[in-house]
Coordinates of C-alpha atoms and ligand atoms in Angstrom, one line a residue:
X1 CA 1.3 10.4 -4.7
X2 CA 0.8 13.1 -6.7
X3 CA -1.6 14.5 -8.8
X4 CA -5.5 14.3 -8.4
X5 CA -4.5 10.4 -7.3
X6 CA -6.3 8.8 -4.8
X7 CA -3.7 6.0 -3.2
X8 CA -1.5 5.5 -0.5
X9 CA 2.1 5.6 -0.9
X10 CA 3.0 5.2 -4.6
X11 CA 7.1 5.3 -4.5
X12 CA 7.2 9.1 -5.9
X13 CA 10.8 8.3 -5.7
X14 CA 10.7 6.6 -8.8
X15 CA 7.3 8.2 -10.3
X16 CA 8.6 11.7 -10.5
X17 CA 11.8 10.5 -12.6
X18 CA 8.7 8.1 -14.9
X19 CA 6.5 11.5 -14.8
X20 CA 9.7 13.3 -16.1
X21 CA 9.6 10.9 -18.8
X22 CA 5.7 10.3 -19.1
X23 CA 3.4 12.9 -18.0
X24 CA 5.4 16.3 -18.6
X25 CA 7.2 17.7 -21.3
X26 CA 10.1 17.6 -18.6
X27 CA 13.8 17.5 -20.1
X28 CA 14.7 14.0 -19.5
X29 CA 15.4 13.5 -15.7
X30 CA 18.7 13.4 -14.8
X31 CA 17.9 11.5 -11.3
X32 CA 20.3 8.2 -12.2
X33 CA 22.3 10.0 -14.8
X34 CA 23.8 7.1 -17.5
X35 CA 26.9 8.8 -16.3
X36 CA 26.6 6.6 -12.6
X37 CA 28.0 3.5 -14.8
X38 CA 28.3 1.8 -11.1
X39 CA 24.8 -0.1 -12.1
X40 CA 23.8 -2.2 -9.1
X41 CA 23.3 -5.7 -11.0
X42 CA 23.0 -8.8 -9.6
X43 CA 26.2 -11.2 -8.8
X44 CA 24.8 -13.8 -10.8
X45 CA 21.9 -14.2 -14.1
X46 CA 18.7 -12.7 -12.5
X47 CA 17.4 -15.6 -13.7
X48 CA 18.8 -18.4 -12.5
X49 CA 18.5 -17.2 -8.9
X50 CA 15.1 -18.5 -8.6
X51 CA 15.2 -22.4 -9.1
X52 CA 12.8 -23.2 -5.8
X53 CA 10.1 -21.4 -7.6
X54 CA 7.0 -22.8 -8.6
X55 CA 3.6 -22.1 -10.6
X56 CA 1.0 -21.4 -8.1
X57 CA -2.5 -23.3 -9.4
X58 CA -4.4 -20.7 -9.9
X59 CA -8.3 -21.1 -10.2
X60 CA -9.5 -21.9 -13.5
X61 CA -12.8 -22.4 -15.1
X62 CA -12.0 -26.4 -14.3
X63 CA -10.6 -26.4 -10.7
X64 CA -13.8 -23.9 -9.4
X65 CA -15.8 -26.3 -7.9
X66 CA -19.1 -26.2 -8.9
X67 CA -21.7 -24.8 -6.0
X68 CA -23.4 -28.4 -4.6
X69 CA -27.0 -28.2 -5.2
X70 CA -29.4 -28.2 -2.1
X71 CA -30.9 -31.8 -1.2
X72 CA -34.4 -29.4 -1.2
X73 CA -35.3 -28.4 -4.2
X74 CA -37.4 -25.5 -2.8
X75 CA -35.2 -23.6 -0.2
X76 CA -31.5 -22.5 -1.6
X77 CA -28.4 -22.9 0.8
X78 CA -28.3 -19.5 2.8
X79 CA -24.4 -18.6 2.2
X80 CA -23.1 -17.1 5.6
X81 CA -23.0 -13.2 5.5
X82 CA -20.3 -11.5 4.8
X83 CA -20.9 -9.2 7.8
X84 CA -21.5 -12.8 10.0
X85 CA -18.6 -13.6 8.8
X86 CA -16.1 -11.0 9.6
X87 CA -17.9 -10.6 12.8
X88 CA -16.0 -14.0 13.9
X89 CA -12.2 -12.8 13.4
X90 CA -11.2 -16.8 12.8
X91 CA -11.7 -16.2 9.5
X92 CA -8.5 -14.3 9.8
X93 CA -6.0 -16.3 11.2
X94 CA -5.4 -17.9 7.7
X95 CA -4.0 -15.0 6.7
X96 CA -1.5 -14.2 9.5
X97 CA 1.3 -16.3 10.8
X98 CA 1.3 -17.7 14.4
X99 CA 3.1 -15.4 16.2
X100 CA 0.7 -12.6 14.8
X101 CA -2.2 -14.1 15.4
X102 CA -2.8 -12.6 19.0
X103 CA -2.8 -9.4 17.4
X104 CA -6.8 -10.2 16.9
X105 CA -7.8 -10.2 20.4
X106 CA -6.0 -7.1 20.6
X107 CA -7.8 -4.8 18.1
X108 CA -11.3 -5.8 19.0
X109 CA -12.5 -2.6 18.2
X110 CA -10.9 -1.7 14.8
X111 CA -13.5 -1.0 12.2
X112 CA -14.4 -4.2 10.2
X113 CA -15.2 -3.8 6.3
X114 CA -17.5 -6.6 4.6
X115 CA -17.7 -5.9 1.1
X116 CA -19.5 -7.7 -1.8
X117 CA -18.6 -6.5 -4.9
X118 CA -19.8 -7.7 -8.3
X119 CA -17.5 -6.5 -11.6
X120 CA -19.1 -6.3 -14.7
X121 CA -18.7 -8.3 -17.7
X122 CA -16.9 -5.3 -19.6
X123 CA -14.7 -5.0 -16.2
X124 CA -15.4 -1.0 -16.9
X125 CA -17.8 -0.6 -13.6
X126 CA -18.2 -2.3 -10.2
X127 CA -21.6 -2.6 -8.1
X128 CA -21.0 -2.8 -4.2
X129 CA -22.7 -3.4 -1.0
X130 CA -20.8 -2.4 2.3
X131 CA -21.2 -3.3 5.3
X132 CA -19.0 -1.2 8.4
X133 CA -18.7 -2.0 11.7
X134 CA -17.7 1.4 13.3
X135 CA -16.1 1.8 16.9
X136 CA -15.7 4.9 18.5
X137 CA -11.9 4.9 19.9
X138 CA -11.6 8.5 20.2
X139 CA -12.1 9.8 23.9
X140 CA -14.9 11.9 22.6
X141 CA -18.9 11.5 20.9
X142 CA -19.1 11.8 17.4
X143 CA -21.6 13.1 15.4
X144 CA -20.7 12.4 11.9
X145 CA -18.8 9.6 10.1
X146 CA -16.7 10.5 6.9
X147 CA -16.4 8.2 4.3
X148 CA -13.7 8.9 1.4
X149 CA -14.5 8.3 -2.4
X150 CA -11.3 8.1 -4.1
X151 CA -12.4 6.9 -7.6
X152 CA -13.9 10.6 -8.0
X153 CA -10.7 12.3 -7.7
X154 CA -9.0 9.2 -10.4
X155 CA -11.3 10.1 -13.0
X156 CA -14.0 7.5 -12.6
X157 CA -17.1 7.9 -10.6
X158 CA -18.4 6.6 -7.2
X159 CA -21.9 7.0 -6.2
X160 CA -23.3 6.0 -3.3
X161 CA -26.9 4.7 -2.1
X162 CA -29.6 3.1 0.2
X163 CA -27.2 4.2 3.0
X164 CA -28.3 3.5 6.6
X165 CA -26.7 3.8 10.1
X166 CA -28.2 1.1 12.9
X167 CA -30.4 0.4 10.0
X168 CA -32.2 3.7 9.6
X169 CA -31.7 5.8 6.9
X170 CA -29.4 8.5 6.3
X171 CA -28.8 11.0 3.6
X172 CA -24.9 11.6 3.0
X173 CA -23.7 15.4 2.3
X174 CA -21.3 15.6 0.0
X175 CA -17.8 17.6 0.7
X176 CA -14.2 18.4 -1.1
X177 CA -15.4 18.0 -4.7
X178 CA -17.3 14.7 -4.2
X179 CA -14.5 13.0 -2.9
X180 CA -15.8 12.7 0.6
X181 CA -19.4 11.9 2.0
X182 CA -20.3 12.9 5.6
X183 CA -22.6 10.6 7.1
X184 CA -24.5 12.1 9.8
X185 CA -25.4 10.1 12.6
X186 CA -29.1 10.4 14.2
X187 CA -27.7 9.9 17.7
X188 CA -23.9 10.8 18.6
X189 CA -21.7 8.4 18.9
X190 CA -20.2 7.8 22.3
X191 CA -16.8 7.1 22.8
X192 CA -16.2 3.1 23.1
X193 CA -19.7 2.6 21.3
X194 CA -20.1 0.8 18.0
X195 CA -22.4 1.7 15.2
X196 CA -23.4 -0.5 11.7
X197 CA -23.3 1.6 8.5
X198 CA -24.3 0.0 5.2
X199 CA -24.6 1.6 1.9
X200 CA -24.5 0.9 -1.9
X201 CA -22.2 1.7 -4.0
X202 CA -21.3 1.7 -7.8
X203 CA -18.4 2.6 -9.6
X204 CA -17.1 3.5 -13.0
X205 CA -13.5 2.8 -13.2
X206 CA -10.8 5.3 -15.1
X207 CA -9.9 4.6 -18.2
X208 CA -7.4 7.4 -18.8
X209 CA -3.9 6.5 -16.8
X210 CA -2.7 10.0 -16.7
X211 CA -5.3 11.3 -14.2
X212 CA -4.4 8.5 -11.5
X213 CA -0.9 7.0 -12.6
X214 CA -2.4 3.8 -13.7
X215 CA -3.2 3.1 -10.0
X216 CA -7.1 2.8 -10.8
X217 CA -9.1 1.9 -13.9
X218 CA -9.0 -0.5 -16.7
X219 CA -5.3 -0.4 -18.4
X220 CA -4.5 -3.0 -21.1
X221 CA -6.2 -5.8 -19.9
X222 CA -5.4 -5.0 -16.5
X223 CA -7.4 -3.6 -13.5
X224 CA -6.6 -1.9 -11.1
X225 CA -8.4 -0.8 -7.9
X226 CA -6.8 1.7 -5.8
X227 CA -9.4 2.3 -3.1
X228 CA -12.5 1.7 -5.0
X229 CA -14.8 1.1 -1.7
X230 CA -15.8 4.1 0.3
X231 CA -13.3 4.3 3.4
X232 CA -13.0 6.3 6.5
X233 CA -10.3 8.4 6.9
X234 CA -8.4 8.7 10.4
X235 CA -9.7 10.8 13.0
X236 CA -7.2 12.4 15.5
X237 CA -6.9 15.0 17.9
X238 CA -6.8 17.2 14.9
X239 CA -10.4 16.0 13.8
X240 CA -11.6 14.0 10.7
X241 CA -8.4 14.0 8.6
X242 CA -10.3 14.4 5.6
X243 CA -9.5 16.9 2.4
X244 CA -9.3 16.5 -1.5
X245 CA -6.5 14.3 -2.8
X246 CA -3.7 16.4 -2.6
X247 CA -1.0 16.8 -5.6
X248 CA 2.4 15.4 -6.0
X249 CA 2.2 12.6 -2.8
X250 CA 0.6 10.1 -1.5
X251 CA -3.4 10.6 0.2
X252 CA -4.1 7.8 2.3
X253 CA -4.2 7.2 6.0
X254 CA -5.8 4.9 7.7
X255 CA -6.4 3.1 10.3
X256 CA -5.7 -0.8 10.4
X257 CA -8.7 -2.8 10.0
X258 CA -10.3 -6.1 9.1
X259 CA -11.7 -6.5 5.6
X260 CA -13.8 -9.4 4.0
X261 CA -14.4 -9.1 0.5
X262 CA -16.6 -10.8 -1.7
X263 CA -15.6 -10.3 -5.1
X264 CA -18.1 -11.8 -8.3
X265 CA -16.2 -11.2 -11.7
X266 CA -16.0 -13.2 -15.2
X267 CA -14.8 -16.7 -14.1
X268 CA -11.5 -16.4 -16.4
X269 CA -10.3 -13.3 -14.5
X270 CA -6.9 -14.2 -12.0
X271 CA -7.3 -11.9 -9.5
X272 CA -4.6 -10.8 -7.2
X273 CA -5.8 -8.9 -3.9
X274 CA -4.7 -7.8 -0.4
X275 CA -5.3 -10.4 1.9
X276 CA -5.6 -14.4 2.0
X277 CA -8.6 -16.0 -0.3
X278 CA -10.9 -18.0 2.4
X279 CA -13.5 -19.5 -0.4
X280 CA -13.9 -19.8 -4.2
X281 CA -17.0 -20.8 -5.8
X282 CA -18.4 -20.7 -9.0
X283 CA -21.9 -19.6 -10.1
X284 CA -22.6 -19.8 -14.0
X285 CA -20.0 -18.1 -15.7
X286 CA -18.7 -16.1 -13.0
X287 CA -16.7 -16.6 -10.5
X288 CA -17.0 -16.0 -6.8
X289 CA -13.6 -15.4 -4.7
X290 CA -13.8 -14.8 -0.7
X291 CA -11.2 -12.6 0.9
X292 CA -10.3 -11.7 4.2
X293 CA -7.5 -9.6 5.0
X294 CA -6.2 -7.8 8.0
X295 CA -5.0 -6.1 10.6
X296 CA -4.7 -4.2 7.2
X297 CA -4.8 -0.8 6.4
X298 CA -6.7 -0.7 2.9
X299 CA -7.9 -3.2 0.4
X300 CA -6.6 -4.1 -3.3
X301 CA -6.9 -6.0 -5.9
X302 CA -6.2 -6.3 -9.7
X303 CA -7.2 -8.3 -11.8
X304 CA -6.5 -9.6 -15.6
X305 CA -7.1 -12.4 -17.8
X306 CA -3.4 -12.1 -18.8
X307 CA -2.1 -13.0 -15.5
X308 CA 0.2 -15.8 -14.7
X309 CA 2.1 -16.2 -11.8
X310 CA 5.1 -18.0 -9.9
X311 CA 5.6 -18.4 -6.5
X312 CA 8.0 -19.4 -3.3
X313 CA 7.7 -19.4 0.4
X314 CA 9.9 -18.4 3.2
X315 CA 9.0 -19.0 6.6
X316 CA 5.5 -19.2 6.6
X317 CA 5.1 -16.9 4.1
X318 CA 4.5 -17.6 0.4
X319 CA 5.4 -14.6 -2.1
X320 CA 3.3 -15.1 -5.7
X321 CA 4.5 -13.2 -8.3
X322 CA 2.3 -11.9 -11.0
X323 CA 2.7 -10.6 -14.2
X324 CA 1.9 -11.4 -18.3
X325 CA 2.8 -14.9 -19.5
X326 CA 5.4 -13.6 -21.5
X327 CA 6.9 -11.5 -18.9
X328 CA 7.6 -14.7 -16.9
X329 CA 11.1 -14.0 -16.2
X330 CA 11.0 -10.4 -14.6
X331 CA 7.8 -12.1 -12.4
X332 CA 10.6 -14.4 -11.6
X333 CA 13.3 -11.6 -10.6
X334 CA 10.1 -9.5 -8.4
X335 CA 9.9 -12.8 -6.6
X336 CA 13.7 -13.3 -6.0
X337 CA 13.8 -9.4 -4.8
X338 CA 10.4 -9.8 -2.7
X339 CA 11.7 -13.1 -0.7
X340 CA 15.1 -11.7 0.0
X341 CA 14.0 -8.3 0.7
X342 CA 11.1 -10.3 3.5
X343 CA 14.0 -12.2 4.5
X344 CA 16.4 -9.2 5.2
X345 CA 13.8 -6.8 7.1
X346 CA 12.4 -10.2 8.9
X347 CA 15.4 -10.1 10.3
X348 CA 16.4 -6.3 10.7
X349 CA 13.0 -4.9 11.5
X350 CA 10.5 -7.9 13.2
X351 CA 8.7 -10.2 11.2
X352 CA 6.3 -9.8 8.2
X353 CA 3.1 -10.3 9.6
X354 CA 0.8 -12.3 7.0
X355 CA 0.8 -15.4 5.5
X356 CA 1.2 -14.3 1.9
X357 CA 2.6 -11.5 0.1
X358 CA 2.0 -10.5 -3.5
X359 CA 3.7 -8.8 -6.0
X360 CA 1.9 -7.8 -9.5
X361 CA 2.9 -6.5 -12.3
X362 CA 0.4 -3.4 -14.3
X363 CA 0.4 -1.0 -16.4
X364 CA 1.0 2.2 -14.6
X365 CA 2.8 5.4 -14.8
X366 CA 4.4 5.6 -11.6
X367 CA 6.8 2.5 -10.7
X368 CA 5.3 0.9 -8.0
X369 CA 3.1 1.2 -4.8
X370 CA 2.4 -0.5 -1.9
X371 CA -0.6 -1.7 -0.6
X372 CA -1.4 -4.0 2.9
X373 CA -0.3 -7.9 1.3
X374 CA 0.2 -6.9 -2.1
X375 CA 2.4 -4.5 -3.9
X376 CA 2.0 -3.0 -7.5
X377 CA 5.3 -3.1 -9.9
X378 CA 5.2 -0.9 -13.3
X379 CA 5.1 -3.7 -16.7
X380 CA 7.8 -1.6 -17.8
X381 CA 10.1 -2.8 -15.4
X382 CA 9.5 -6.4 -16.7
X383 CA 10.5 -5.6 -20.3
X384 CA 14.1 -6.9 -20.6
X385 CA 14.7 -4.3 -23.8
X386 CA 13.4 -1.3 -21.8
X387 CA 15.5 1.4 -20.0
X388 CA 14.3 3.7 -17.1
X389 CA 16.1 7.1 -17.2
X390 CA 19.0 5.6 -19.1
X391 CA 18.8 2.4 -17.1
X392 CA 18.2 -1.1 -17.6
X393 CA 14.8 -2.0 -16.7
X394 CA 16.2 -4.7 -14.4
X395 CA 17.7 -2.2 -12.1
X396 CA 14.9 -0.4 -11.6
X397 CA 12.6 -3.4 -10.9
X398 CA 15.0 -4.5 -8.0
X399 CA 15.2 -1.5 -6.4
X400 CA 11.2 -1.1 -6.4
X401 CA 10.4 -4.1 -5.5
X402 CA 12.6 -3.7 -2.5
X403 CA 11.7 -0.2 -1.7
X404 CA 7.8 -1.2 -2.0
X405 CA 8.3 -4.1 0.5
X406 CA 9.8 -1.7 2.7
X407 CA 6.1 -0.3 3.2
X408 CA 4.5 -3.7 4.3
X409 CA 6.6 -2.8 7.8
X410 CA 6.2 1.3 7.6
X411 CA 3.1 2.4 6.1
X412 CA 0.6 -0.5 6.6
X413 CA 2.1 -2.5 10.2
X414 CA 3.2 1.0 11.4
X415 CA 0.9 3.5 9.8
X416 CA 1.5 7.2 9.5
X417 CA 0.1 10.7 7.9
X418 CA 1.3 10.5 4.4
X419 CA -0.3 13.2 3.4
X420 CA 1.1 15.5 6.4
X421 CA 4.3 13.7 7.4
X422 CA 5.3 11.4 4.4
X423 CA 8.8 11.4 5.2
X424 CA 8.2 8.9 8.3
X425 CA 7.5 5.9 5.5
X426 CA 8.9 7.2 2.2
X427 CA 12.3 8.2 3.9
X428 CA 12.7 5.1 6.5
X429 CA 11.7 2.7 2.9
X430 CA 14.7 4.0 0.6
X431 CA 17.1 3.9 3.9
X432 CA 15.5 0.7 4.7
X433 CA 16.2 -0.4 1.1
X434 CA 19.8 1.0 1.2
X435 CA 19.6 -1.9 4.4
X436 CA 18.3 -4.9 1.2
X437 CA 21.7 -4.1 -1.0
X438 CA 24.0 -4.0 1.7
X439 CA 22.9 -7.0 2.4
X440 CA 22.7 -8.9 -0.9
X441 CA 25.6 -7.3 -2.3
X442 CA 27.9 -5.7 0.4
X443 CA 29.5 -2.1 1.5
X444 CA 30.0 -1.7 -2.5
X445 CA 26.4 -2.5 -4.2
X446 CA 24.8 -0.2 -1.0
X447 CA 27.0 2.8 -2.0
X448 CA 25.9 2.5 -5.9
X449 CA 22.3 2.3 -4.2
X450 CA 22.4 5.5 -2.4
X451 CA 24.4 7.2 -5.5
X452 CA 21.3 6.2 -7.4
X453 CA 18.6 6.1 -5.4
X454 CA 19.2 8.5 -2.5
X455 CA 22.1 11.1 -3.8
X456 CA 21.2 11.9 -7.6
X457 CA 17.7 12.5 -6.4
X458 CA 18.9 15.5 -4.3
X459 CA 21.4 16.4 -6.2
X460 CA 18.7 17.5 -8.4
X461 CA 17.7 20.5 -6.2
X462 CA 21.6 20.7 -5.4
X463 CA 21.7 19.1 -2.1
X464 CA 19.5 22.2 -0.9
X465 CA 18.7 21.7 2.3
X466 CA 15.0 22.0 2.6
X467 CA 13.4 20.1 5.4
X468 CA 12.1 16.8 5.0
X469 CA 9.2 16.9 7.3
X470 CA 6.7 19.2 5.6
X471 CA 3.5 18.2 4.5
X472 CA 4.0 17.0 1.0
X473 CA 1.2 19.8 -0.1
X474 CA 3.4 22.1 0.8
X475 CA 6.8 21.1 -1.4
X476 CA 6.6 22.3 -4.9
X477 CA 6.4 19.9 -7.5
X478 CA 9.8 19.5 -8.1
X479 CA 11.1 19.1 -4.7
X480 CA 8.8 16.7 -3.0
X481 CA 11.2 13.7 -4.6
X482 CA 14.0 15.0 -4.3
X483 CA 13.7 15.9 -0.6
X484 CA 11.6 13.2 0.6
X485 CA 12.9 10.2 -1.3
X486 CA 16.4 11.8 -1.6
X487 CA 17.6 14.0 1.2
X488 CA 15.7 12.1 3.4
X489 CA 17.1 8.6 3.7
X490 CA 20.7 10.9 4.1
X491 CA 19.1 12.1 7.6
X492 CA 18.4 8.3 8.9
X493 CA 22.2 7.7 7.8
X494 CA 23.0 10.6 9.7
X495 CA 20.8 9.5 12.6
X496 CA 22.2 5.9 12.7
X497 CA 26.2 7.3 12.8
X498 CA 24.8 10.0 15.7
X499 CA 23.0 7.1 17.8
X500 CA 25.6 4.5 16.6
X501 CA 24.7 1.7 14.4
X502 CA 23.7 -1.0 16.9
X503 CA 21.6 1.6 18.8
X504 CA 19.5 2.6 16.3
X505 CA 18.8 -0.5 14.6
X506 CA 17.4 -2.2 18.3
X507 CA 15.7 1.9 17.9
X508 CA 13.9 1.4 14.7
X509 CA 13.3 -2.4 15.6
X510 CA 11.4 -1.0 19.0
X511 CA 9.5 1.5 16.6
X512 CA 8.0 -1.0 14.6
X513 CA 6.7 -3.1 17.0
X514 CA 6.1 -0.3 19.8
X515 CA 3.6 0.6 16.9
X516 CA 2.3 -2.1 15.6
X517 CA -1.1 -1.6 13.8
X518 CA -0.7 1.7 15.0
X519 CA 0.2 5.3 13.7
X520 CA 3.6 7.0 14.3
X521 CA 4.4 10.1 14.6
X522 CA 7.6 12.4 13.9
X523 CA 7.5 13.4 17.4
X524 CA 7.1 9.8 18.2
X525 CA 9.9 9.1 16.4
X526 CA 12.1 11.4 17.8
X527 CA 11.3 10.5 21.3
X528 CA 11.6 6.8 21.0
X529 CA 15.2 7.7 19.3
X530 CA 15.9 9.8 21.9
X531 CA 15.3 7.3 24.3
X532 CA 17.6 4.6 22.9
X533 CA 20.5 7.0 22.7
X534 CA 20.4 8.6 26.3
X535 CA 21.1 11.7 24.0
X536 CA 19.2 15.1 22.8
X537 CA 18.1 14.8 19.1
X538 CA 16.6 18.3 18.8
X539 CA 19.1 20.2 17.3
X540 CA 19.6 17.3 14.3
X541 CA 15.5 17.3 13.7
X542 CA 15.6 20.8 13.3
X543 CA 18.2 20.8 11.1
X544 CA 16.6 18.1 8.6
X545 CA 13.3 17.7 9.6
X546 CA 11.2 20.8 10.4
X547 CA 13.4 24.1 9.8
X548 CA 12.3 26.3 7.2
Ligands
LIG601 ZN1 7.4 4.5 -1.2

């Protein structure tokens, strides 16, 4: 993302032409000029395409079962700890479907998150216990553990306390403007060894959008919670990758991991979060929602008393789509988009690898991001009067929803550096979604995608041909979209004519599951293509990729 945010992957494709409109005093982007009259729209009414869907129950104050009182009045039922829990990864086959499920035995030592966190009645701050389970994977002892605290680069607060490692206690030093802690350990850390960290933590969230997009904080009934837990950042052969939010892109990266989360909030709250809900109880006026999500790189959820929500399956997937009561029809148009984009990368890419798949609509500035399970869409988009850089809302809300789908296959299932090589999932989702319009609407909809989506956005630096695999610190302001989101989708198209179309579609397929729950790399990339087209790719890399 950009500015002092703290997510993964917002689709800067879109926010830079909503900051143009929002944030700056920037003349009015000209990124889909009204003069591109080719407007993708739909062969028939949005909103007749829909007629399967259906209004998912969700849990009200009268469906919560109560919590059964104890036959001894004396001793209270013991609930199962969250950290018990997550320990036995069944609770996490709910939330993938059959032919993912082995996945589990496979990443036995990925770092496991339980989480309890309570939100207060005023939904303006958060109290949390964690509980990590910590594997060493990396060839080599470690000394100290980083943990990131996002909300204090998104103007709120996190604090942290009682922290302690194999249960004794530890005192955190604080790095890169409070947006990190390092967590010494008393004794290193050998690799293949596991280590229990628990902490507090408490939270204010934002309340001003302009600091963090409207990716974290309380927004018009709406909140939002862009990495509001303290998470460890990836450690490589480069070291702890670990630094202060950057500007302008996106500043997560993770590894995948298993998260339970045990969320208490007002009982009428509809919450909307990463992952599968495993229990629902109610205690007093409060509610008290069990989730467990993963393989999964991050945890979200949002949450607003305003929700409503629709919902369809495919596969064994079911796709809810949420948004405001009266936006009911552009919930119903995300969850069109959202089952036929899962339909066509099912079928391009390998199949989506969870059981459900939200889509929610809130306030924010940008106009969309992704997160593992659950993708964010801008309200704006669901306003039938609004236009979007001289374009019917309705346009713009297909095109996210598809691009941020994209990222459930390349950013979360195949993880990579956004912060160093954002090209590998920002560039492979708008070629990707290019792939969702061919598909629905032929050879004729795809080219007014790429005019759009892909061409106006470079043709706003004048098709200069800066590479696309920098580090998105290191692209001024006004070229990271443009490059990234625009010139870079061209280079895949190039890179499919040069490999041939068949050869790099079985390529990209072998990618995605070659790194499954993994991280790629460029170089990884390029080797993998290389390997698929018996052919030298160097000379085409340097040309769009790394030359300066
Ligand atoms: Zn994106």
């Amino acid at each position: 993302m950009r500015v002092p945010i703290t997510k993964s992957s917002v689709s800067l494709v879109f926010l830079f032409a909503i900051v143009g409109v929002w944030v700056a005093c920037a003349p009015v982007p000209t990124a889909t000029p009204v003069s591109s009259p080719t407007i993708v729209r739909p062969a028939s009414p949005i909103a007749t395409r829909s007629p399967t869907a259906q209004t998912v129950p969700l849990p009200t104050a009268t469906t919560l079962p109560t919590i059964t009182p104890t036959s001894s009045p004396i001793i209270p039922p013991t609930p199962p700890r969250l950290s018990d829990l997550a320990q036995d990864k069944s609770v996490f086959l709910k939330g993938l479907i059959k032919a993912e499920q082995a996945t589990l035995d496979r990443l036995a030592g990925a770092t496991v998150y339980a989480i309890d966190v309570q939100i207060a009645d005023d939904l303006l701050s958060l109290k949390g216990q964690q509980h990590v389970r910590y594997t060493n994977r990396e060839g080599k002892s470690l000394n100290a553990i980083y943990f990131q605290l996002f909300p204090n680069a998104a103007g709120g607060k996190s604090t942290l306390s009682a922290i302690s490692v194999d249960g004794q206690s530890v005192d955190p030093v604080y790095e890169f403007k409070e947006s990190a802690a390092r967590i010494p350990l008393p004794t290193p850390l050998h690799s293949g060894k596991q280590v229990i960290i628990q902490m507090d933590f408490q939270v204010q969230v934002a309340q001003k959008m302009e600091i963090n997009y409207g990716l974290f904080g309380y927004f018009e009934g709406v909140l939002v919670l862009d990495e509001f837990y303290p998470v460890i950042p990836v450690y490589d052969q480069t070291g702890w990758n670990v630094q202060y939010p950057p500007p302008n892109a996106d500043t997560s990266f993770f590894d995948a991991s298993f998260y339970i989360v045990r969320v208490t909030a007002p009982e009428k709250l509809i919450v909307a979060a990463s992952g599968t809900r495993v229990n629902q109880q109610r205690e007093g006026n409060q509610q008290v929602l069990t989730f467990a999500a993963g393989p999964a790189r991050d945890f979200y959820f949002a949450a607003s008393e305003r929700f409503t929500a629709v919902g369809d399956t495919i596969g064994e997937t079911t796709i809810n789509s949420y948004a405001f009561a009266e936006r009911k029809e552009g919930a119903q148009t995300a969850l069109r988009v959202a089952k036929d984009a899962v339909k066509i990368y099912n079928a391009r890419l390998g199949e989506y690898p969870y059981t459900e798949l939200d889509v929610v609509s809130t306030p924010m500035l940008a106009l969309g991001i992704e997160y593992p399970g659950i993708i964010g869409i801008t309200l704006r988009e669901y306003d039938p009067n609004e236009k979007i850089s001289g374009l019917p809302s309705q346009v713009y809300l297909e095109s996210t929803v598809a691009h941020e789908v994209v990222h459930q296959w390349f950013y979360n299932v195949v993880g990579n550096d956004q912060i160093d090589e954002p090209w590998l999932d920002e560039s492979l989702a708008q070629y990707v979604t290019g792939l969702y319009y061919l598909d629905t609407y032929g050879e004729t909809g795809a080219q007014t995608y790429r005019n759009n989506g892909w061409a106006a956005r470079w043709d706003r630096l004048n098709r200069a041909k800066i590479p696309i695999g920098l580090p998105a610190a290191t692209y001024k302001a006004n070229e990271y979209s443009p490059i990234v989101y625009g010139r870079g989708p061209f280079f895949i198209q190039a890179l499919a004519e040069k490999m041939g179309q068949a050869t790099f579609d079985r390529f990209l397929r072998e990618y995605y599951q070659s790194h499954k729950w993994g991280i790629g790399t460029s170089a990884a990339f390029k080797q993998l293509a290389e390997r698929n087209c018996q052919c030298d790719l160097t000379a085409m890399f340097d040309e769009w990729v790394y030359r300066k």
